[in-house]
Short mmCIF file of C-alpha atoms in Angstrom, two decimals:
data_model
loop_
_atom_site.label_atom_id
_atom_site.label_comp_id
_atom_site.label_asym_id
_atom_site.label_seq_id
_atom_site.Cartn_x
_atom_site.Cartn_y
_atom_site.Cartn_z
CA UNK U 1 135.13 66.69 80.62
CA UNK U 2 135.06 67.79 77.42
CA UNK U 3 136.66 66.36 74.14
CA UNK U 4 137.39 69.30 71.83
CA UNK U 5 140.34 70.30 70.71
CA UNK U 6 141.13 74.07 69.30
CA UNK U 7 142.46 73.59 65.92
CA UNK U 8 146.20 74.35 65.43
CA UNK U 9 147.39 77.31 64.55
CA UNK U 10 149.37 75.64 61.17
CA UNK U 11 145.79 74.14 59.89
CA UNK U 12 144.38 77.14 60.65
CA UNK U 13 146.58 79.56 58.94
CA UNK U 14 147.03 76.43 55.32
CA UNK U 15 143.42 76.75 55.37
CA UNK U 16 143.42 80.39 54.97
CA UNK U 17 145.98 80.33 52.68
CA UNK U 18 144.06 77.83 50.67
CA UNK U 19 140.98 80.06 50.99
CA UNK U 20 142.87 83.04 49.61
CA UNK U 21 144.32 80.92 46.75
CA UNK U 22 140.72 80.14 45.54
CA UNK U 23 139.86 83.46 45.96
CA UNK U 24 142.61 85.00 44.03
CA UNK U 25 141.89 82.17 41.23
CA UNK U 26 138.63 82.77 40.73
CA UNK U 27 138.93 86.77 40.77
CA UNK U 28 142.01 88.34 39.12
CA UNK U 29 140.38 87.08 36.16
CA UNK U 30 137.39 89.31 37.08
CA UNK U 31 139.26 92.18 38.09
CA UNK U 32 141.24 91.95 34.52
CA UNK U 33 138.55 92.29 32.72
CA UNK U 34 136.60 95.31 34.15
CA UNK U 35 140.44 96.90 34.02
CA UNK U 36 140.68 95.98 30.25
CA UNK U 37 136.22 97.30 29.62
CA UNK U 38 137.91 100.58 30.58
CA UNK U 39 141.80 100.78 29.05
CA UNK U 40 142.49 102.68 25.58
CA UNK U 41 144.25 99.97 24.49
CA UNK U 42 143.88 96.23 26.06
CA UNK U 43 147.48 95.30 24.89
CA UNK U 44 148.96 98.39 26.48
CA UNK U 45 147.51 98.30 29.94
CA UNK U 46 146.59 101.18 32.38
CA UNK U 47 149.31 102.94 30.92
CA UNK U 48 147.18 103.47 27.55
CA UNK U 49 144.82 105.34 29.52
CA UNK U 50 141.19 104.75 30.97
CA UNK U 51 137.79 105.52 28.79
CA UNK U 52 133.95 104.72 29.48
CA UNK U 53 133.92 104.69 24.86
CA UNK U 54 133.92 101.06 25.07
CA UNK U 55 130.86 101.06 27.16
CA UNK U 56 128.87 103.43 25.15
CA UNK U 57 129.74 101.41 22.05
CA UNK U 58 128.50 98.29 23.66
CA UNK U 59 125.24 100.22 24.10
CA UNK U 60 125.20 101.07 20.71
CA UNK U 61 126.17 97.88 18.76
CA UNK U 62 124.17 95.22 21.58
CA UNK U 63 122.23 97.77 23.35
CA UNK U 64 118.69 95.96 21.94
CA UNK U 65 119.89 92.37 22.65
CA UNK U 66 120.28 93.55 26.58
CA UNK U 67 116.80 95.11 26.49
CA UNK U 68 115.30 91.65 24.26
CA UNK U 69 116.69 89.55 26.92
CA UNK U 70 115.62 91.53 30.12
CA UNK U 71 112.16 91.50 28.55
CA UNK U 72 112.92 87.91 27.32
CA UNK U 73 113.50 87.37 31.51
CA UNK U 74 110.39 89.10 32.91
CA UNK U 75 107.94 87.51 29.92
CA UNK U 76 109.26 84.40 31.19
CA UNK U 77 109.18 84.85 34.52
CA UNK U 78 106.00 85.78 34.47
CA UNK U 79 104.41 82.50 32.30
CA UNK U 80 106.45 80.38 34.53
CA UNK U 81 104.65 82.07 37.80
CA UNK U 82 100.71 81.62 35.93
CA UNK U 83 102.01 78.19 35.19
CA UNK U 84 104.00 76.77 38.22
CA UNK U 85 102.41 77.93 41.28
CA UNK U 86 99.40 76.11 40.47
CA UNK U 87 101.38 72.98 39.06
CA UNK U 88 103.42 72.74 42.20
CA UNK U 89 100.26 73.11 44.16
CA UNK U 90 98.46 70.48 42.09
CA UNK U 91 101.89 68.31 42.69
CA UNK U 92 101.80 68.32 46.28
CA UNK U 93 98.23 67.84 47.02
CA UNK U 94 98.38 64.68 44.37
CA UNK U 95 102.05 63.66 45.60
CA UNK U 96 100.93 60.19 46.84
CA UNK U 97 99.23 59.53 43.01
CA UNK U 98 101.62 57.56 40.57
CA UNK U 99 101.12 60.52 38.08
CA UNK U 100 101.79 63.22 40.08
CA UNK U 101 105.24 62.01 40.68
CA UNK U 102 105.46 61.67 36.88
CA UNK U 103 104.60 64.80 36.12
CA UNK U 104 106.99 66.28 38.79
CA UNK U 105 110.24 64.28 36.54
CA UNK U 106 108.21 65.24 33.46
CA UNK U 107 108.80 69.13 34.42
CA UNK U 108 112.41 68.83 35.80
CA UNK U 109 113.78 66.83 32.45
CA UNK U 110 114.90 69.84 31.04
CA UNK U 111 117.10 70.29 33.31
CA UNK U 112 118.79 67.28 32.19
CA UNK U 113 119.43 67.69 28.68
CA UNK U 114 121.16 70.01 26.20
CA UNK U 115 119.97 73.31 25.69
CA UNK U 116 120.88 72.28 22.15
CA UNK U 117 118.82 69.65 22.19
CA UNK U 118 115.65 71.63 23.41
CA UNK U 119 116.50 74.41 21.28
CA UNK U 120 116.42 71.40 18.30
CA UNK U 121 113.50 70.02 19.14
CA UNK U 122 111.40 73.54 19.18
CA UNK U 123 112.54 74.13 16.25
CA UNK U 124 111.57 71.07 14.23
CA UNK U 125 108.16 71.03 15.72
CA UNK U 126 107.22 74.95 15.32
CA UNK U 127 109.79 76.19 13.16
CA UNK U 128 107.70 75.86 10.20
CA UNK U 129 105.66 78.64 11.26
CA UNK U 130 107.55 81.47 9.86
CA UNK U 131 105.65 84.88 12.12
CA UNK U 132 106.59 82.29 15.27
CA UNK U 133 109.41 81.33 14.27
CA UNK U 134 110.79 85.04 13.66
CA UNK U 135 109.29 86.34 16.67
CA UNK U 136 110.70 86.86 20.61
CA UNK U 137 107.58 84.57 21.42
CA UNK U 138 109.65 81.38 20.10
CA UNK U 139 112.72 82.10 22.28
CA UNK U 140 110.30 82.80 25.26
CA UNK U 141 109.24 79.12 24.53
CA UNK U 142 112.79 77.75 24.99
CA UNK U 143 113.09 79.70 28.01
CA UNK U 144 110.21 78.48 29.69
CA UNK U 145 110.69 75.23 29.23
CA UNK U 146 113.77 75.31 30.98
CA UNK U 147 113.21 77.59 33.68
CA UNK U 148 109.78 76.31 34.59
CA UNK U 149 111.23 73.37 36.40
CA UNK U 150 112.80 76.27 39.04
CA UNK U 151 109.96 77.96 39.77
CA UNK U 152 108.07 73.86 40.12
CA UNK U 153 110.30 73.10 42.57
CA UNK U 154 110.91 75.99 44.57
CA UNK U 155 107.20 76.81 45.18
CA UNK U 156 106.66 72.73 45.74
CA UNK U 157 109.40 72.92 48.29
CA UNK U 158 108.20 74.67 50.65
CA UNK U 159 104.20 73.83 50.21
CA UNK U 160 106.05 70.57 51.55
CA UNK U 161 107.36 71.87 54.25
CA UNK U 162 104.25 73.42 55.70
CA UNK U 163 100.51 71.89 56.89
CA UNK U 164 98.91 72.60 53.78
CA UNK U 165 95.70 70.19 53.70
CA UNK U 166 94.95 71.31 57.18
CA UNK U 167 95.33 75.36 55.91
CA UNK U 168 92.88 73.76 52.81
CA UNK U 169 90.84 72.26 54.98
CA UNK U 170 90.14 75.49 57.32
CA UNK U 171 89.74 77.25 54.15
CA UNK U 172 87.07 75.21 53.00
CA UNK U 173 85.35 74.84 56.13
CA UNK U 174 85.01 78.48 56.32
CA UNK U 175 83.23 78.05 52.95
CA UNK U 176 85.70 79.15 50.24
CA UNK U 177 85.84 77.58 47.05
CA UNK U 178 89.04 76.11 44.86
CA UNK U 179 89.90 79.59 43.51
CA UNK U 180 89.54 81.16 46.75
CA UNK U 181 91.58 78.89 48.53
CA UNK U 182 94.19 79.19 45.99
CA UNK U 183 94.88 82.76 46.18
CA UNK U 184 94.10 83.62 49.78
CA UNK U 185 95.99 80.91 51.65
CA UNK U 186 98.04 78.50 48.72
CA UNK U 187 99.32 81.98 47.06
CA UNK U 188 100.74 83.77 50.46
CA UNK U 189 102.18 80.09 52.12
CA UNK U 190 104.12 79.50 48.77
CA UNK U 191 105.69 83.20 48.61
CA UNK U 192 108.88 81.81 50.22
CA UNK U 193 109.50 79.91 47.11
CA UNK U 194 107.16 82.20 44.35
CA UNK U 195 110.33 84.86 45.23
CA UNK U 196 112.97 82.35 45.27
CA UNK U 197 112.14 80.39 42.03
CA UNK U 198 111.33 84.22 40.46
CA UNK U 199 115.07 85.25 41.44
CA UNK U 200 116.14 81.78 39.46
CA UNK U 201 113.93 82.16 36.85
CA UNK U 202 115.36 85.84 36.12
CA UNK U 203 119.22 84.94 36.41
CA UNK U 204 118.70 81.49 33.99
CA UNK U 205 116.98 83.34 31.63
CA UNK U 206 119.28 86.12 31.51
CA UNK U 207 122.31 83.66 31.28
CA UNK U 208 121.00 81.18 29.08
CA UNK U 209 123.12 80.67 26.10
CA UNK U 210 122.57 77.34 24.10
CA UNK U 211 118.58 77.39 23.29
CA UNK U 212 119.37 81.41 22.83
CA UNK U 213 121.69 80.46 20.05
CA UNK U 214 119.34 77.73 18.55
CA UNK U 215 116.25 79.55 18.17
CA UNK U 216 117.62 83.37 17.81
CA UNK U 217 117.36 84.75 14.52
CA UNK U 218 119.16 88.09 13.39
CA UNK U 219 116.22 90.14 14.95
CA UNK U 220 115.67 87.98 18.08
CA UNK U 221 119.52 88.38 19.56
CA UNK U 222 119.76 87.32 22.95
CA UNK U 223 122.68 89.34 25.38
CA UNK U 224 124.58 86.13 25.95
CA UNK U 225 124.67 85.86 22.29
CA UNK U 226 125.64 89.05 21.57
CA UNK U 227 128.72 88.32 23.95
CA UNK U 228 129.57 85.44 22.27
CA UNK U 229 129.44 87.74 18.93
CA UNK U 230 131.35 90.52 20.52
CA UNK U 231 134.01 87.62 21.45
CA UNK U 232 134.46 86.42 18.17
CA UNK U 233 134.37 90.07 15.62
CA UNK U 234 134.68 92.51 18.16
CA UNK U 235 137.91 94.11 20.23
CA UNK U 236 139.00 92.87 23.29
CA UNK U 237 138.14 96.00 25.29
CA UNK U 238 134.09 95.89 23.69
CA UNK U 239 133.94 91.67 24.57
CA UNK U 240 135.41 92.83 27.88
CA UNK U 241 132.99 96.25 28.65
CA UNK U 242 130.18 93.66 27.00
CA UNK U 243 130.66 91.41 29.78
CA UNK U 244 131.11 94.10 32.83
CA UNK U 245 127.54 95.45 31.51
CA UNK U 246 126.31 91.85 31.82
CA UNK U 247 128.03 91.41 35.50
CA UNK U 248 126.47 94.71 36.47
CA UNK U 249 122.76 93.71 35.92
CA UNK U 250 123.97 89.62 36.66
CA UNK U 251 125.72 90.13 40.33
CA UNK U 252 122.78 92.10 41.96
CA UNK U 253 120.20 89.19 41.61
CA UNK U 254 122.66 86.68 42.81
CA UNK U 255 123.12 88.49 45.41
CA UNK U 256 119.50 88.82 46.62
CA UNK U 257 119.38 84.86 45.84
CA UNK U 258 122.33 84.75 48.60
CA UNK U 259 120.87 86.77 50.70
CA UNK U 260 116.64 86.07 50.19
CA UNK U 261 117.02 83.34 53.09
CA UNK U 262 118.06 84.81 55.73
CA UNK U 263 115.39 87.72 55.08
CA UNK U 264 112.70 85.26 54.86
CA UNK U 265 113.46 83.66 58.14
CA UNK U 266 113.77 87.03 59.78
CA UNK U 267 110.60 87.91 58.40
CA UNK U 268 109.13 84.49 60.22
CA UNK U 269 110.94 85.19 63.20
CA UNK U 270 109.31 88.58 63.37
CA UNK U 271 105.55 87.09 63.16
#
């Protein structure tokens, strides 16, 4: 006979309650703000009127730091693909070597410190060289060295998960060299995690605020910057349109990181 109990009805409806709570908490804040990126007036409310201005000023004043830092995304995302697939692969295959594991802390150290103090440390070492220094290349530096670790793991993850010296060892039996091997069988087995490290990659580097503000120079502003900018000089209703812009091209890719699972494991299920 069995044991369970239905929940009562009073837990049932507190815990609903306390559901809606957090909800609420988390976004009336949210909604105020997109309300406020298009009111007249912030301090008047609704009642001022509603206007897209604020929008097209944002454009205007920050429109190159939100183009700098969606290039300053895919540049990165794509060095930290060329760079971390292979790594990863190189990881696992060596995983039982004292080095290997490392080199596997080595690359997710970053993680664990200050963006300040990477930002620091970049620029003490190359921020002598002025053309490098006042170029997008020495952000893309900071970035990289703190997204790589994402893309590292994600790809290393799930080469883990799946019989990868036997697929090496078919591949090689069948006579196909390092390279080949690689890109015809390590490449397609870690896609799983190339897309899901790519979608992290993308949103950190978008986001990221403190190695941003270390290494940007006038020239080299960063969106996340900017906002902080439009926070401090600007009106409420440009920090506040600043930030809805920022949501807008922010939400979708967390979304598709929600939602990349599930698609993958249909996509298994189907084959």
């Amino acid at each position: 006979m069995s044991s369970y109990k239905k929940p009562m009805n009073g837990a049932t409806t507190f815990e609903a309650a306390l559901t809606g709570l957090t909800l609420l908490f988390l976004m009336v804040p949210v909604v105020q703000m997109v309300i406020t990126a298009f009111t007249v007036n912030a301090f008047r409310g609704v009642k001022s009127g509603l206007t897209t201005q604020w929008l097209f000023k944002v454009l205007e004043l920050y429109g190159d730091t939100i183009l700098r830092s969606l290039l300053l995304a895919l540049m990165a995302l794509v060095i930290c693909v060329i760079i971390g697939v292979p790594a990863a692969w190189v990881l696992v295959r060596e995983q039982r070597k004292k080095w290997a594991a490392f080199l596997e802390e080595a690359f997710i150290l970053p993680l664990s410190m200050p963006g300040l103090a990477i930002g620091l440390g970049i620029l003490l070492i190359w921020g002598g060289f002025s053309y490098f220094r006042q170029s997008i290349f020495f952000l893309l530096a900071g970035h990289v060295m703190f997204c790589l670790p994402f893309m590292v793991r994600s790809v290393a993850a799930v080469l883990r998960v799946e019989p990868l010296s036997q697929y090496e060892e078919a591949s090689s039996t069948l006579g196909a060299d390092a390279w080949t091997t690689f890109r015809r069988v390590v490449v397609p087995v870690a896609m799983p995690g190339i897309l899901a490290g790519a979608l992290m990659v993308v949103t950190v580097s978008l986001g990221e605020f403190n190695i941003s503000w270390m290494l940007q120079t006038p020239y080299t502003k960063t969106l996340p910057v900017g906002l902080a900018d439009s926070y401090a000089s600007m009106r409420l209703e440009i920090g506040s349109a600043y930030t809805f812009i920022f949501f807008v091209i922010l939400v979708p890719l967390l979304s598709m990181m929600q939602k990349l699972p599930e698609r993958l494991n249909k996509m298994r299920k189907g084959k």
